Every structure is written in C-alpha cells, then in structure tokens.
CSV table of C-alpha atoms in Angstrom, one decimal:
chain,number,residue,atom,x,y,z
A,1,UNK,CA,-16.1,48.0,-79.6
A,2,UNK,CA,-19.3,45.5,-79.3
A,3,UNK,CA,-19.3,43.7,-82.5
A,4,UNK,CA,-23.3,42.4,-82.2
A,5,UNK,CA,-25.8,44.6,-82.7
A,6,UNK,CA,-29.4,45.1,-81.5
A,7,UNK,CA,-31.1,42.8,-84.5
A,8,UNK,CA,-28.2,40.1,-83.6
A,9,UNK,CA,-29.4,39.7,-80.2
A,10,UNK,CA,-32.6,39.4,-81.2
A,11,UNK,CA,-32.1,36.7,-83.9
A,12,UNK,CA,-30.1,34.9,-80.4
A,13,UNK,CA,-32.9,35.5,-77.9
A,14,UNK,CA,-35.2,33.9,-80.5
A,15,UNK,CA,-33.3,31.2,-81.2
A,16,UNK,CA,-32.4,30.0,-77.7
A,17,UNK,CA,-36.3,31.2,-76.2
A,18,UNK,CA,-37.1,28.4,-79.1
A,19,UNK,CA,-34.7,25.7,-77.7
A,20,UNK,CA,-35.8,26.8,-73.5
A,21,UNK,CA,-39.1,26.3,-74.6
A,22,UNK,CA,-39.3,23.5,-76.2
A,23,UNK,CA,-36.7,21.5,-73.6
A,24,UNK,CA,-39.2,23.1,-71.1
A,25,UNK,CA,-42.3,21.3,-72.8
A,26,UNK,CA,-40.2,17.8,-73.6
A,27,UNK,CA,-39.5,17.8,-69.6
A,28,UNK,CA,-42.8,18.5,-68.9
A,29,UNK,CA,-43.9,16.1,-66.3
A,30,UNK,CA,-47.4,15.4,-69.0
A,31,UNK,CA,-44.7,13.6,-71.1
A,32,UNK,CA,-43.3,10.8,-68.4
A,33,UNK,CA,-40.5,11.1,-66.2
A,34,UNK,CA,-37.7,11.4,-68.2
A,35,UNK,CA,-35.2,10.9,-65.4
A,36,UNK,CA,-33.3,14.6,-66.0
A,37,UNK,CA,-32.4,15.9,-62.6
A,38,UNK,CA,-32.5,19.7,-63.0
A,39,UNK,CA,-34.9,22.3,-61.7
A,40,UNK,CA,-37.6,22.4,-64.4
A,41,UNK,CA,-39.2,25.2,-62.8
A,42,UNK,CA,-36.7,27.9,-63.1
A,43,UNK,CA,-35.9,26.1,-66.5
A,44,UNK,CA,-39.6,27.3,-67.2
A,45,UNK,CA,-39.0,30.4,-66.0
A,46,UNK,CA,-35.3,31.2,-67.9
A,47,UNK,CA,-37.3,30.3,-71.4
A,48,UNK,CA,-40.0,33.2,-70.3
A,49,UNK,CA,-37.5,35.4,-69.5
A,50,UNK,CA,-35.9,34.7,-72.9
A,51,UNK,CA,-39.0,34.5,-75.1
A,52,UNK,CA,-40.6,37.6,-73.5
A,53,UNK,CA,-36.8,39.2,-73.8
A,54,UNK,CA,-37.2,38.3,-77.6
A,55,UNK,CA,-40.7,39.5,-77.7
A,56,UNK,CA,-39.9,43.2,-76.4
A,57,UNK,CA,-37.2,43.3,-79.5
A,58,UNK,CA,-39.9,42.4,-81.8
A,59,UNK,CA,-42.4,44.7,-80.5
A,60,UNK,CA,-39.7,47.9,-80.5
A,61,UNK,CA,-38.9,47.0,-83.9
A,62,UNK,CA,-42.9,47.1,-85.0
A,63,UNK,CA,-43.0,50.3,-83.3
A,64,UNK,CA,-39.9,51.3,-85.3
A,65,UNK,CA,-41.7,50.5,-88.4
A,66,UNK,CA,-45.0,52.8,-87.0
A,67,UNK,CA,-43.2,55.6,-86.2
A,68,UNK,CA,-41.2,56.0,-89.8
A,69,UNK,CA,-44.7,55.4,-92.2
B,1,UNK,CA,-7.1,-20.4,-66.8
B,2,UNK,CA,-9.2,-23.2,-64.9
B,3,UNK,CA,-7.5,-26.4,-63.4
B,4,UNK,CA,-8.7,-29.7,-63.6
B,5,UNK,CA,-10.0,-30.5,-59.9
B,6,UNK,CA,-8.8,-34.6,-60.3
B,7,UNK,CA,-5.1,-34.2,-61.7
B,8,UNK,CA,-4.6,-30.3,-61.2
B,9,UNK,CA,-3.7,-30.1,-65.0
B,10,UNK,CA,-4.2,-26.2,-67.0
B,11,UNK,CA,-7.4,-26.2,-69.0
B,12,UNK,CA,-8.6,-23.7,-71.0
B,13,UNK,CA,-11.2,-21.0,-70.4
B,14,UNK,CA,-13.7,-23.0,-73.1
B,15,UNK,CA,-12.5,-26.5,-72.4
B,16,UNK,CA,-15.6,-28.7,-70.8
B,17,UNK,CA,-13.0,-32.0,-69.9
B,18,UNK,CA,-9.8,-32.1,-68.9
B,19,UNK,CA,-7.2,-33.4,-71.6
B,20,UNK,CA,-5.4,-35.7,-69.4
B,21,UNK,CA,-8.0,-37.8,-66.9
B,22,UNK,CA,-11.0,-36.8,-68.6
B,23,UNK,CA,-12.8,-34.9,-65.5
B,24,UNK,CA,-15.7,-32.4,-66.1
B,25,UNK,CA,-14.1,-29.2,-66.0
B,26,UNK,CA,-16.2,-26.6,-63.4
B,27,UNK,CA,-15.8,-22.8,-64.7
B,28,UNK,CA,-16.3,-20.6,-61.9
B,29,UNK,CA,-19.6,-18.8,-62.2
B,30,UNK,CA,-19.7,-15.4,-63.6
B,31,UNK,CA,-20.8,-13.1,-60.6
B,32,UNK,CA,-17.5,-14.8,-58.2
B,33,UNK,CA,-15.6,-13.6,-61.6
B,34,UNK,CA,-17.2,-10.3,-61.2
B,35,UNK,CA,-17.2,-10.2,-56.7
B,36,UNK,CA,-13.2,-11.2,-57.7
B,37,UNK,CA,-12.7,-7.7,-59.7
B,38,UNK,CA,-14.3,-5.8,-57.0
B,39,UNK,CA,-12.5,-7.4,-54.3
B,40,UNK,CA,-8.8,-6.6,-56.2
B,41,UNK,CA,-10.4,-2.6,-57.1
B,42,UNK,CA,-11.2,-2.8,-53.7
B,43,UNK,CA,-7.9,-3.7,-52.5
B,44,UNK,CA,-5.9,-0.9,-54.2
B,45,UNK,CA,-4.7,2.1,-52.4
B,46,UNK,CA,-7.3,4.5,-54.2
B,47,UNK,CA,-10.4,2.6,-52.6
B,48,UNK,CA,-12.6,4.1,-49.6
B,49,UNK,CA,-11.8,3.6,-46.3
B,50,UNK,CA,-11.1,0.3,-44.7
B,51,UNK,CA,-14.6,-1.0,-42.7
B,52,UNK,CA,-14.3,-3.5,-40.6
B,53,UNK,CA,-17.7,-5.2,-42.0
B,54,UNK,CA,-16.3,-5.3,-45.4
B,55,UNK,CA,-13.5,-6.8,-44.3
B,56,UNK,CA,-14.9,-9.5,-42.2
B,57,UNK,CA,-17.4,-10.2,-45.0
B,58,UNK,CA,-14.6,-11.1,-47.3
B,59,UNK,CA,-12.5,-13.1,-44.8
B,60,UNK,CA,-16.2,-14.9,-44.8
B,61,UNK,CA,-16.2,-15.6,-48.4
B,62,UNK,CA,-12.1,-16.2,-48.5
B,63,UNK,CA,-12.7,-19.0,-46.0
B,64,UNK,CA,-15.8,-20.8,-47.6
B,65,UNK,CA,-15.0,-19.6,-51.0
B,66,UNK,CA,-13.1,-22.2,-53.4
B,67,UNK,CA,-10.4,-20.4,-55.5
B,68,UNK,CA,-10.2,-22.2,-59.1
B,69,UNK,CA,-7.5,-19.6,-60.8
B,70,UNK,CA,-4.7,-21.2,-58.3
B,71,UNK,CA,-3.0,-24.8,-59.5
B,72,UNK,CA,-3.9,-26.8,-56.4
B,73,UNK,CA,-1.2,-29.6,-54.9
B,74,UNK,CA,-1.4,-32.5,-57.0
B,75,UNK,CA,-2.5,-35.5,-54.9
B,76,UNK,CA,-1.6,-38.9,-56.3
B,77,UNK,CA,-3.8,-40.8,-54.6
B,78,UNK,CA,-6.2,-39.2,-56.5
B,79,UNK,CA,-5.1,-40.3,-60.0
B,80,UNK,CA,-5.9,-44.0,-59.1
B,81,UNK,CA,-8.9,-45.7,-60.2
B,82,UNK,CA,-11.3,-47.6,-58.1
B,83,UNK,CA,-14.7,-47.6,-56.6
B,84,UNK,CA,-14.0,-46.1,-53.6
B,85,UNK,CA,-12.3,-42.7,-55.1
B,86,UNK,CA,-15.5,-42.0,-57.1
B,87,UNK,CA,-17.2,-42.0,-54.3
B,88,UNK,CA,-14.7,-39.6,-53.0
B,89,UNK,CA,-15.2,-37.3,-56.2
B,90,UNK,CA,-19.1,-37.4,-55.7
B,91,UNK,CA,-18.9,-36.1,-52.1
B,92,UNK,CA,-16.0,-33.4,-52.9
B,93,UNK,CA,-18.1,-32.5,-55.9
B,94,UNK,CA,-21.6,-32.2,-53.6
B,95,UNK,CA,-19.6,-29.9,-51.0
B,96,UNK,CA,-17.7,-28.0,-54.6
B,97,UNK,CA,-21.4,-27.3,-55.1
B,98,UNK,CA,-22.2,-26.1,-51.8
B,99,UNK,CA,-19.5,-24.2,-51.8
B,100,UNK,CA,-20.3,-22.6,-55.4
B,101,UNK,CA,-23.9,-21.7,-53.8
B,102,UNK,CA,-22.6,-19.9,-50.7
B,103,UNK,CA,-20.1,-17.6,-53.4
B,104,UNK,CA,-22.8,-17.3,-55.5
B,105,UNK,CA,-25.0,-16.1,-52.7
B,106,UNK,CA,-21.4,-13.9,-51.3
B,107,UNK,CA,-20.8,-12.7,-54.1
B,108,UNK,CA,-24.4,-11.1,-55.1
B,109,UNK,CA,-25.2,-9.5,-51.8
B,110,UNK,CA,-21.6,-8.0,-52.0
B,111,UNK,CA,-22.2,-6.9,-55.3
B,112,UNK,CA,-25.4,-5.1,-54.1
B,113,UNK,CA,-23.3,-3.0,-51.5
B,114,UNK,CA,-20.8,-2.2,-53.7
B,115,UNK,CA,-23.1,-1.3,-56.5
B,116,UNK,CA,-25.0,0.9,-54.0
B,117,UNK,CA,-21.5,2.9,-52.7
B,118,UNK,CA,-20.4,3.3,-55.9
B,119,UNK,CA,-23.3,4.8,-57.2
B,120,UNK,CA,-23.8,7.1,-54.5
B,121,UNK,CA,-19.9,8.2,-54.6
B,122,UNK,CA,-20.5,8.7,-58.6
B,123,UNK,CA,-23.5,10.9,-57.5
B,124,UNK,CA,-20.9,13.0,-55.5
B,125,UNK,CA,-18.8,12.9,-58.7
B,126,UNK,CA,-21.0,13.9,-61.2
B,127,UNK,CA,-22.7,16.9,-59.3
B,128,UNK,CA,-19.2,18.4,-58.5
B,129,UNK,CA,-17.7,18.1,-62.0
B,130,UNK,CA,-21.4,19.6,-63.1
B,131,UNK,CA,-20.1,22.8,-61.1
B,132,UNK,CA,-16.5,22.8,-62.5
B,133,UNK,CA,-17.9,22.5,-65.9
B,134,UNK,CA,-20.9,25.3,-65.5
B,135,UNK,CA,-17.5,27.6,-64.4
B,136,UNK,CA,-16.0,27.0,-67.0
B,137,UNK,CA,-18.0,27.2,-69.3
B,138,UNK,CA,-18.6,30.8,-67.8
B,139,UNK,CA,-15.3,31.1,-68.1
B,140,UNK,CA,-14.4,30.6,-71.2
B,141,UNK,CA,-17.6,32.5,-73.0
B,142,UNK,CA,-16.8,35.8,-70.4
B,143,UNK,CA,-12.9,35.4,-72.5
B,144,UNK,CA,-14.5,34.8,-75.7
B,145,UNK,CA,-16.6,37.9,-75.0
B,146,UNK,CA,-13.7,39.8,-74.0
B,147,UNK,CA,-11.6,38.9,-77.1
B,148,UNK,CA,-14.2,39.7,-79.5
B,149,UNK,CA,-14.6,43.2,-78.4
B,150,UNK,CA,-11.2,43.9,-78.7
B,151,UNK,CA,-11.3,42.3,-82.3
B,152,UNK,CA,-14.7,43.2,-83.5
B,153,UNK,CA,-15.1,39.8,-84.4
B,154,UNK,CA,-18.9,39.1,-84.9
B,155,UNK,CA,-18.3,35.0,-84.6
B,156,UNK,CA,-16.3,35.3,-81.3
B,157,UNK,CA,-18.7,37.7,-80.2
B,158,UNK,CA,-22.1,35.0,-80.7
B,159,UNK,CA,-19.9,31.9,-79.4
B,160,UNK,CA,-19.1,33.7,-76.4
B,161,UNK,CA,-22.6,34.7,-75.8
B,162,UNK,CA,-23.1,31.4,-75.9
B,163,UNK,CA,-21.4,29.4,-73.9
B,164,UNK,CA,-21.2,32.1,-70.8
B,165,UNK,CA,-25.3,32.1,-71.0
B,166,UNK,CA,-25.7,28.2,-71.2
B,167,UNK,CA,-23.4,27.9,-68.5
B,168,UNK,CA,-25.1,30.7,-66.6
B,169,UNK,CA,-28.1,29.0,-67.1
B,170,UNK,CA,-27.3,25.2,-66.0
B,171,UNK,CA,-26.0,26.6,-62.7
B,172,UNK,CA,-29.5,27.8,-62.1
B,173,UNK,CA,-31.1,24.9,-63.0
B,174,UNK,CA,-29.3,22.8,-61.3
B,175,UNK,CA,-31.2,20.8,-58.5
B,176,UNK,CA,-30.6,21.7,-55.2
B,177,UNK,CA,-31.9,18.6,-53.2
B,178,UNK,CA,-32.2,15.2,-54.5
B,179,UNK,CA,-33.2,12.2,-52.7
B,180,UNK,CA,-33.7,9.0,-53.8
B,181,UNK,CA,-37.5,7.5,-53.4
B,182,UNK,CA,-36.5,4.3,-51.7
B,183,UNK,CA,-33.9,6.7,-49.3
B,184,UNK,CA,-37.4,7.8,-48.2
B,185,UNK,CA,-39.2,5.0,-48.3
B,186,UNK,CA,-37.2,3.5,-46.1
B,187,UNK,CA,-37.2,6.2,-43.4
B,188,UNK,CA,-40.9,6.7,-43.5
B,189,UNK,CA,-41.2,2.6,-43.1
B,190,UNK,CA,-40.3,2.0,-39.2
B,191,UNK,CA,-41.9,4.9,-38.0
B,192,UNK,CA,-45.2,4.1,-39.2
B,193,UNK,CA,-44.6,0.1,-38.6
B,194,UNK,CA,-43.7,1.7,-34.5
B,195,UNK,CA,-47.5,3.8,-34.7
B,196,UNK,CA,-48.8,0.7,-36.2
B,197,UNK,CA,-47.8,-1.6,-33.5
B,198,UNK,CA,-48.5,1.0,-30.3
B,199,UNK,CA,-52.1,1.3,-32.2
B,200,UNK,CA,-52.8,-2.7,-32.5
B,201,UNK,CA,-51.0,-3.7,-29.3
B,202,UNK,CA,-53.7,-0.8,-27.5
B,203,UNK,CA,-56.1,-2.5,-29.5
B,204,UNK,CA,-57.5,0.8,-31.9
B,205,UNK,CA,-58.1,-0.8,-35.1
B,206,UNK,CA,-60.9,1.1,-36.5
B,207,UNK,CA,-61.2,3.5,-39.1
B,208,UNK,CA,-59.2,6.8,-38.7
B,209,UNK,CA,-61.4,10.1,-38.9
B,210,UNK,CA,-59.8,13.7,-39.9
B,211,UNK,CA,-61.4,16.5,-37.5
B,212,UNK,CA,-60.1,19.7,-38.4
B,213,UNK,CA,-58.6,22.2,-36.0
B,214,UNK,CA,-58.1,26.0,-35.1
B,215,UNK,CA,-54.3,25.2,-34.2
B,216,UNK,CA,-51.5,25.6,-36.1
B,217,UNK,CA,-51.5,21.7,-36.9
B,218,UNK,CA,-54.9,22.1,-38.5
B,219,UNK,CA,-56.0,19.0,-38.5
B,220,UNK,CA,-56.1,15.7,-36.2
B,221,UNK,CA,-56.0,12.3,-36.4
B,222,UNK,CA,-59.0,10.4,-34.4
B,223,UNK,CA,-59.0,6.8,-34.4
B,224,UNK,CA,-61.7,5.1,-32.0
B,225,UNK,CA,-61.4,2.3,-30.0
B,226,UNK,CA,-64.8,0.9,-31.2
B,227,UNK,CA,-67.1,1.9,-33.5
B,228,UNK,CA,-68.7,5.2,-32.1
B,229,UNK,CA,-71.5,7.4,-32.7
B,230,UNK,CA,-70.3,11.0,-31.6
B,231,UNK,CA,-67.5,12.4,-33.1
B,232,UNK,CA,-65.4,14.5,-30.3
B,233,UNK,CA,-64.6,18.1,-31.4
B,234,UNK,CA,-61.4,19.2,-32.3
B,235,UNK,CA,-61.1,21.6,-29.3
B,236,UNK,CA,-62.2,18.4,-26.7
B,237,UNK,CA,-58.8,16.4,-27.9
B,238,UNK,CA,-56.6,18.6,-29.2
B,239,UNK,CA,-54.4,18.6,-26.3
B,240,UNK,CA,-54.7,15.0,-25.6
B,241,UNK,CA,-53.4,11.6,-26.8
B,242,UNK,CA,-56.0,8.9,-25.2
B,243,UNK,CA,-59.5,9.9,-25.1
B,244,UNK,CA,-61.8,8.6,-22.9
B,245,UNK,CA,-65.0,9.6,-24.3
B,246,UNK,CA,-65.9,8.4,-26.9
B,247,UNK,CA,-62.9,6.3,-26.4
B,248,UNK,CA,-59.8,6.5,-28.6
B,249,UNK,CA,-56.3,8.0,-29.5
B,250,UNK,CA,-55.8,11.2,-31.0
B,251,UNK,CA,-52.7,12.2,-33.1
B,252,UNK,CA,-50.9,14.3,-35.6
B,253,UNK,CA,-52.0,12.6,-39.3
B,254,UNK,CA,-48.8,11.1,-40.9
B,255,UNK,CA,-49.7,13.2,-44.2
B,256,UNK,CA,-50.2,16.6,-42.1
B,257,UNK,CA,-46.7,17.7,-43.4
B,258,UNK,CA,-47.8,16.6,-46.9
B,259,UNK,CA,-50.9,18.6,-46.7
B,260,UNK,CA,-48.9,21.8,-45.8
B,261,UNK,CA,-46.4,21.6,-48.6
B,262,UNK,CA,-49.3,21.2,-51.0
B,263,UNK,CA,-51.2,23.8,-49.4
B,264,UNK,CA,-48.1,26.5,-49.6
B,265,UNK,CA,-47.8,25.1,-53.1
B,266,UNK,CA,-51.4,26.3,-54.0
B,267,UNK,CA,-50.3,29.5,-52.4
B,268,UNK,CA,-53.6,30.2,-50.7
B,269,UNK,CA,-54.7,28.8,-47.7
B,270,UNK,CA,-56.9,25.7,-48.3
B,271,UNK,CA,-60.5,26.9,-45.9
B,272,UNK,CA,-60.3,29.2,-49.1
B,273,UNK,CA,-61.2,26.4,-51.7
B,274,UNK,CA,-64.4,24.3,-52.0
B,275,UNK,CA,-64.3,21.0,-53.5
B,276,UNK,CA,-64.7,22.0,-57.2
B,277,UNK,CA,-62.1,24.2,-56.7
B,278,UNK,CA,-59.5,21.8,-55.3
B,279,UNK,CA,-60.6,19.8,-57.9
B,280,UNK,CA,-59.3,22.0,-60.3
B,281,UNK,CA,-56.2,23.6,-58.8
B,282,UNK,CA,-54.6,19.9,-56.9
B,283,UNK,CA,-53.6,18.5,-60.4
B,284,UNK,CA,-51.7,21.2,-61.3
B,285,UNK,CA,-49.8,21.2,-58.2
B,286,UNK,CA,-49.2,17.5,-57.8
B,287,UNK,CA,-48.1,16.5,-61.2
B,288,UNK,CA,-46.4,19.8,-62.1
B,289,UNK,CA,-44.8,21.6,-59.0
B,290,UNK,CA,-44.2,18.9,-56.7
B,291,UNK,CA,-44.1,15.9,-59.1
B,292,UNK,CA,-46.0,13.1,-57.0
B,293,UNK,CA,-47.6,11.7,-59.6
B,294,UNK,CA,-48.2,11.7,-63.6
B,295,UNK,CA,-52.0,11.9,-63.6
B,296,UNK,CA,-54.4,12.7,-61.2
B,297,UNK,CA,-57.8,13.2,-60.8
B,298,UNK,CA,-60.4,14.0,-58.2
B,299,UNK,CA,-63.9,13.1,-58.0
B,300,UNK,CA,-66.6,14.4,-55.6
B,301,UNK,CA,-69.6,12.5,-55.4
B,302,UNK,CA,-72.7,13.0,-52.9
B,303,UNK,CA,-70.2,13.0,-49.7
B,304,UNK,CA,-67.8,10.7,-51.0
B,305,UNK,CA,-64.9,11.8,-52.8
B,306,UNK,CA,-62.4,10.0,-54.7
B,307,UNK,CA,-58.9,10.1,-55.7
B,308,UNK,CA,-56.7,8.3,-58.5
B,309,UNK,CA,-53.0,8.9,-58.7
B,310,UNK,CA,-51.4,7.2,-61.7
B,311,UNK,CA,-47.7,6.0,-61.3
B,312,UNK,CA,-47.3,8.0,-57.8
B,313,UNK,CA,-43.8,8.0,-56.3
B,314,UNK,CA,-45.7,6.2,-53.2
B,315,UNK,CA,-47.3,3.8,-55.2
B,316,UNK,CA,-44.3,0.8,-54.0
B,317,UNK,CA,-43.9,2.9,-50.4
B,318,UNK,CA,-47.9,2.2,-50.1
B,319,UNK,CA,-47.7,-1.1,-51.1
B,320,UNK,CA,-45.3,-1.8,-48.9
B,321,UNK,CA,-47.2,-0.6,-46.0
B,322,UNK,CA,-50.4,-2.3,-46.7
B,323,UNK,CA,-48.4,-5.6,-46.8
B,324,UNK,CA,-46.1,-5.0,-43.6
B,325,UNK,CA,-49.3,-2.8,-41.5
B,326,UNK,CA,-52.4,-2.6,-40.8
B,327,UNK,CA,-52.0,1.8,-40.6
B,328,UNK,CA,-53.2,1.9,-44.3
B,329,UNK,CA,-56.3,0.3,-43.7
B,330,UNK,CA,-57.5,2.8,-40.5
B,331,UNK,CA,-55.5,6.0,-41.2
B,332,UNK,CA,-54.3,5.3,-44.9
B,333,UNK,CA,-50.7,5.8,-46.3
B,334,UNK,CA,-48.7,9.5,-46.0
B,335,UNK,CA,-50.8,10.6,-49.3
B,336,UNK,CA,-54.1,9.0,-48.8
B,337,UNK,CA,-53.4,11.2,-45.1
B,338,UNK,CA,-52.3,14.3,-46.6
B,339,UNK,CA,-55.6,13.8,-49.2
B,340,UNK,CA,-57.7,13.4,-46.2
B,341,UNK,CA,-56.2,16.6,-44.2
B,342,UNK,CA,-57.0,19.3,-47.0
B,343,UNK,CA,-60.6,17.6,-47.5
B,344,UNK,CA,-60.7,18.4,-44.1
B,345,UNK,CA,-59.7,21.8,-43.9
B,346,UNK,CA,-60.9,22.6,-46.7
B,347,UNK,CA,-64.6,21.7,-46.1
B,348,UNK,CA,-63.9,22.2,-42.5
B,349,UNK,CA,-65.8,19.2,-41.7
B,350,UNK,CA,-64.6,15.5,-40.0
B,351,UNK,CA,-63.2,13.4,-43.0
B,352,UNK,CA,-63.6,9.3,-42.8
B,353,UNK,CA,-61.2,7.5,-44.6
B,354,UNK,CA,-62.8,4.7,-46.1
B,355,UNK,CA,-60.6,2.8,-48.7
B,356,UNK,CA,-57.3,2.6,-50.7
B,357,UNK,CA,-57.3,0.6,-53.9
B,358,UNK,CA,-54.6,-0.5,-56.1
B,359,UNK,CA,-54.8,-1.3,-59.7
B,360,UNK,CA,-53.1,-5.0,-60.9
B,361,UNK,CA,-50.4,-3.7,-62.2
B,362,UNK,CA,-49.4,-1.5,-59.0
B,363,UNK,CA,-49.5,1.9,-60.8
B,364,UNK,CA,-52.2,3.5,-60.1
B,365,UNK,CA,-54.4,4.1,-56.9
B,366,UNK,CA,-57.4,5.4,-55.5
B,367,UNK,CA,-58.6,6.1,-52.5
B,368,UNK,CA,-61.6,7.2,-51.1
B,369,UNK,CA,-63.3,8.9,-48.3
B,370,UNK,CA,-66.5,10.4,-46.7
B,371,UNK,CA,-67.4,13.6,-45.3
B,372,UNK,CA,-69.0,13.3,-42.4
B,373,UNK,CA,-71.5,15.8,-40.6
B,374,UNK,CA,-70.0,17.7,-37.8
C-alpha cells in the first residue's frame, strides 16, 4: 500500500519548489557567473513545474475548506 | 637527495654547502621537480597513447636537461685546488645555468600541455560518472520506493521520493553542449585574420555598412573601396562579391549567424521590433537565454545607437582581434556584427558601423553605429 498521502506530497512539493527556486535565482545569470555547468533553463522550468505542482495542492485544499462551511 | 656538483658527495634536501669541499649546493627548481612527476605518471602503462611529439619533446629535455637526483662519477681532478679549476667551475656553473633555464622553460610549456590533456580527459571523466551517478541515484530511490510500499513505511517512502526525483532531475539539467570560450576563440581567430588580409591586400579599408536584404541571409556586408556617396541596394549586390559601382566587396557579415540565434531567441522575427522595442526585449535575451554577457544596455540616440556589454564572453576574443586585425575597425568583431545585422533588419535601413570602445580594465564595451538613409 502507498504509505504517503496527499498532504505529504504536498509538504514535499513545497519544500523542494522552495529549494528549485531559490537554486534557480542563486544561478541566475544577474548574480555573476557562478561557473555551474548545468542547464539553468530547464532548471527554471522543473521549479515551476514543482511550485505550480505545490500550488494546485494548496488551491484543492482551500476549495476543500469552501465546500464543507 | 642533491649531490654536491665539485666532489659528488650526498647533501641534503635543505643543505645550502656541501659538508665536505664547501661548494654551493644547486637544488633543482621546483617546476623540473614537478615536469619529473609527470614525465614518470606519464611513463606508466595506464597513461594515453604514445605520441611521437611527446616523445621527441622529452628526448629534447633528457638531452639538455641536467639530472641532479643521480650521484655523478667522481672526478679527482676536480678536488684539486688552483686558479685554473675555478675558472673551470665558473664556466660549468654559467652552462649549469643555461641549462637550468632551458628545463625551466621545458619544463613549463610541457606542463601547459599536460595540464591542458588532463583537464580535458577529467572533463570526459566527470560528465560520465555525472550519468552513472544520476542512474543510480534513480536506482536506488525507484528500490526505496518499492520497499516502502511493501512495508508501509512512511520514511522509506519520502527518501525514496527523493533521491529518484533529484536524480531524475540532474539528468535533465544536465548540459548538453559545452565548449570552452578560448576553444572558440581560437577557431573564430584565423578565419577572420584570412578576411582581414584578402580585404587589406585588395586594399578595402573603409568602414563596413549593413544593407539589409529580402534573402534568406538578411543582411549584407558592404565595405567600399573609397569613401562613397551612394549606397548600392541590396538587390544590386546580393549575388556578387566585388562591386564595381560604387566600388567595393560585398559579403556575408561575420555576426550574421549571431544575429539569427538571437533573433530565434526573441522568437519573433526582428522587421517586427522597432528600436524601443529591441531595447527592451535584447537584454533579456543576451544575459539570460544565451549568456553573452552580465549587463547590457542599449541606447538610441538621434540616428546613432549605442551598445555596452559588461564582462561579455568576447570581450578577450575582441581584444584580441583589434590587436592582431584591422576587421574590427571596418566591420567590427562577431558581436559588434551581429548588433549591427538586427539594427539592420530591424529598422530595415543601411547600418554604418562606426566605433568599438573598450573600458581600461577590458570588461566592458561599447560600440556604436549610425543608421543611415536608404
């Protein structure tokens, strides 16, 4: 049976959308060459994902809240 | 261990005079210690494969090189006082000296090369372990997923997560071309050096002017033989190299390629921008997307505009070539070009090049240019 549940994996996508984001902003180009080799455009666009991922949790859990009051 | 160079007796690796006749001892120099390692790492079965100019280089330095870890023959002539064997010493020493130059000199260029191969063979290294560890790393969280289902354990379950999504994730961001900017420095470097000798030996030295075109290439290079007063149209010498009138040579712009990349970069086709615009939009793309510089601005004023890079990765490739050339000066350098190109197609006018400026320090650059009536 799969152990996490659907508030788990929100409290992950938060916390790594947090960590993508801000390694995203420390790379940026606007801070100096910082001499990391990686693709910092689909780095960019992996913390979106993430951080809109996270986003849609929160939004269905405000909706959640709506729809019992 | 050194040896004394007058009576061949052991000295130690901190001893200045030698404890028997008193002679200066000579240490060898640190970089022949260091050209010595590489030359034995070299030398084992797990090095790279033989070349022939490595070889012949260190037969070179084995022949003029003077080896001062081996006890050398003792000579008892040498041991004997007088006037005449100073002299002696003094001349051996002058040569020892020469000698200790030449290794020096060996020793550092050698150092260079292997420096240089084993970086790039580290490169090689690094970017296939980075795949054998994103795999595993995939591995081993896709187990730890697996395990944790069948146990219901909550802990297994996160760490699993984990490590399969980080590795997941540096296998997407990992680059998929790097180059090194003096690789491409020094493949841009003869090929402009060539243009710039055809141009002066033809005897076109003046300013370049940027004419755009309906054809695929968009844009084309003008230079006139002497300063002119009618600017040809693009259609006129589109298909030609040497005009005749007004007199000049027409080519492809060295930044044309340049220009395209930061044209599909904007993602619109540049006749679609006006200055302001471009203005607006070019920073964006060249210090974000395509990284050429750290700051950039654009300024238009009257028909002049004006561009600064800050700390561009042409900045030494430029220098370089206003040095070396005289290409920078009529047609400018591959990004002064490729500035030049989308002013052209974008205003869809003929661009004059006018001037490239660098700061003191080498970091940052401007360059200007003038729009010129059609």
């Amino acid at each position: 049976m799969w152990p996490l549940g659907f508030w788990d994996l929100s409290l992950w996508t938060a916390i790594i959308a947090i960590i993508l984001l801000v390694t995203s902003e420390l790379l940026s180009p606007y801070y100096g060459r910082t001499g990391i080799i990686i693709n910092k455009k689909r780095l960019r666009i992996a913390a979106m994902i993430i951080a809109f991922i996270f986003l849609g949790t929160v939004a269905y859990r405000v909706y959640e809240i709506v729809m019992k009051t | 261990l050194v040896y004394c160079d007058r009576c061949g007796a052991k000295a130690g690796r901190d001893a200045r005079y030698c404890k028997i006749c008193g002679n200066t001892i000579v240490h060898p120099p640190f970089l022949w210690r260091i050209r010595r390692r590489s030359v034995e790492r070299a030398s084992t079965p797990k090095a790279m494969e033989p070349d022939t100019r490595r070889l012949t280089r260190e037969s070179i330095e084995h022949k003029s090189a003077t080896d001062r870890t081996t006890k050398p023959s003792l000579n008892p002539a040498k041991t004997k006082l007088g006037a005449s064997l100073v002299q002696v010493e003094q001349t051996q020493r002058k040569q020892q000296k020469q000698n200790l130059d030449q290794e020096e000199l060996l020793a550092k260029t050698a150092l260079t090369k292997a420096q240089e191969s084993y970086g790039s063979q580290a490169l090689r290294i690094r970017k296939g372990s980075s795949t054998v560890i994103c795999y595993a790393m995939l591995l081993i969280g896709t187990l730890s997923l697996g395990i944790s289902i069948i146990e219901s354990s909550t802990i297994l379950a996160f760490i699993g997560l984990g490590i399969s999504f980080w590795g997941a994730l540096l296998l997407f961001i990992r680059p998929q071309h790097y180059v090194r900017t003096d690789l491409m420095d020094s493949t841009a470097l003869s090929s402009l050096k060539t243009i710039d000798r055809v141009m002066l030996s033809l005897g076109y030295v003046e300013k370049g002017v940027y004419i755009p075109a309906s054809n695929p290439e968009k844009a084309i290079l003008f230079i006139p033989a002497e300063p002119f007063s009618r600017i040809p149209k693009a259609n006129e010498i589109e298909d030609q190299t040497f005009i005749r009138n007004p007199k000049g040579l027409a080519m492809v712009p060295p930044g044309l390629s340049l220009a395209n990349l930061i044209e599909h970069e904007l993602g619109a086709p540049l006749k679609k921008y006006n200055l302001r615009e471009l203005g607006e939009r070019l920073p964006k793309v060249l210090i974000e997307n395509l990284e050429i510089a750290q700051d950039f601005e654009m300024h238009v004023e009257g028909d002049g505009v004006r561009f600064k890079f800050v700390d561009s990765i042409y900045s030494f490739f430029c220098n370089q070539l206003r040095s070396t050339t005289k290409v920078s000066c009529s047609m400018g350098c591959p990004i002064c070009s490729a500035m030049a190109c989308i002013l052209a197609i974008a205003t869809d006018k003929p661009v004059s090049f006018e001037e490239d400026k660098y700061s003191p320090d080498g970091k940052t650059l401007e360059s200007s240019y003038r729009i010129l009536e059609a």
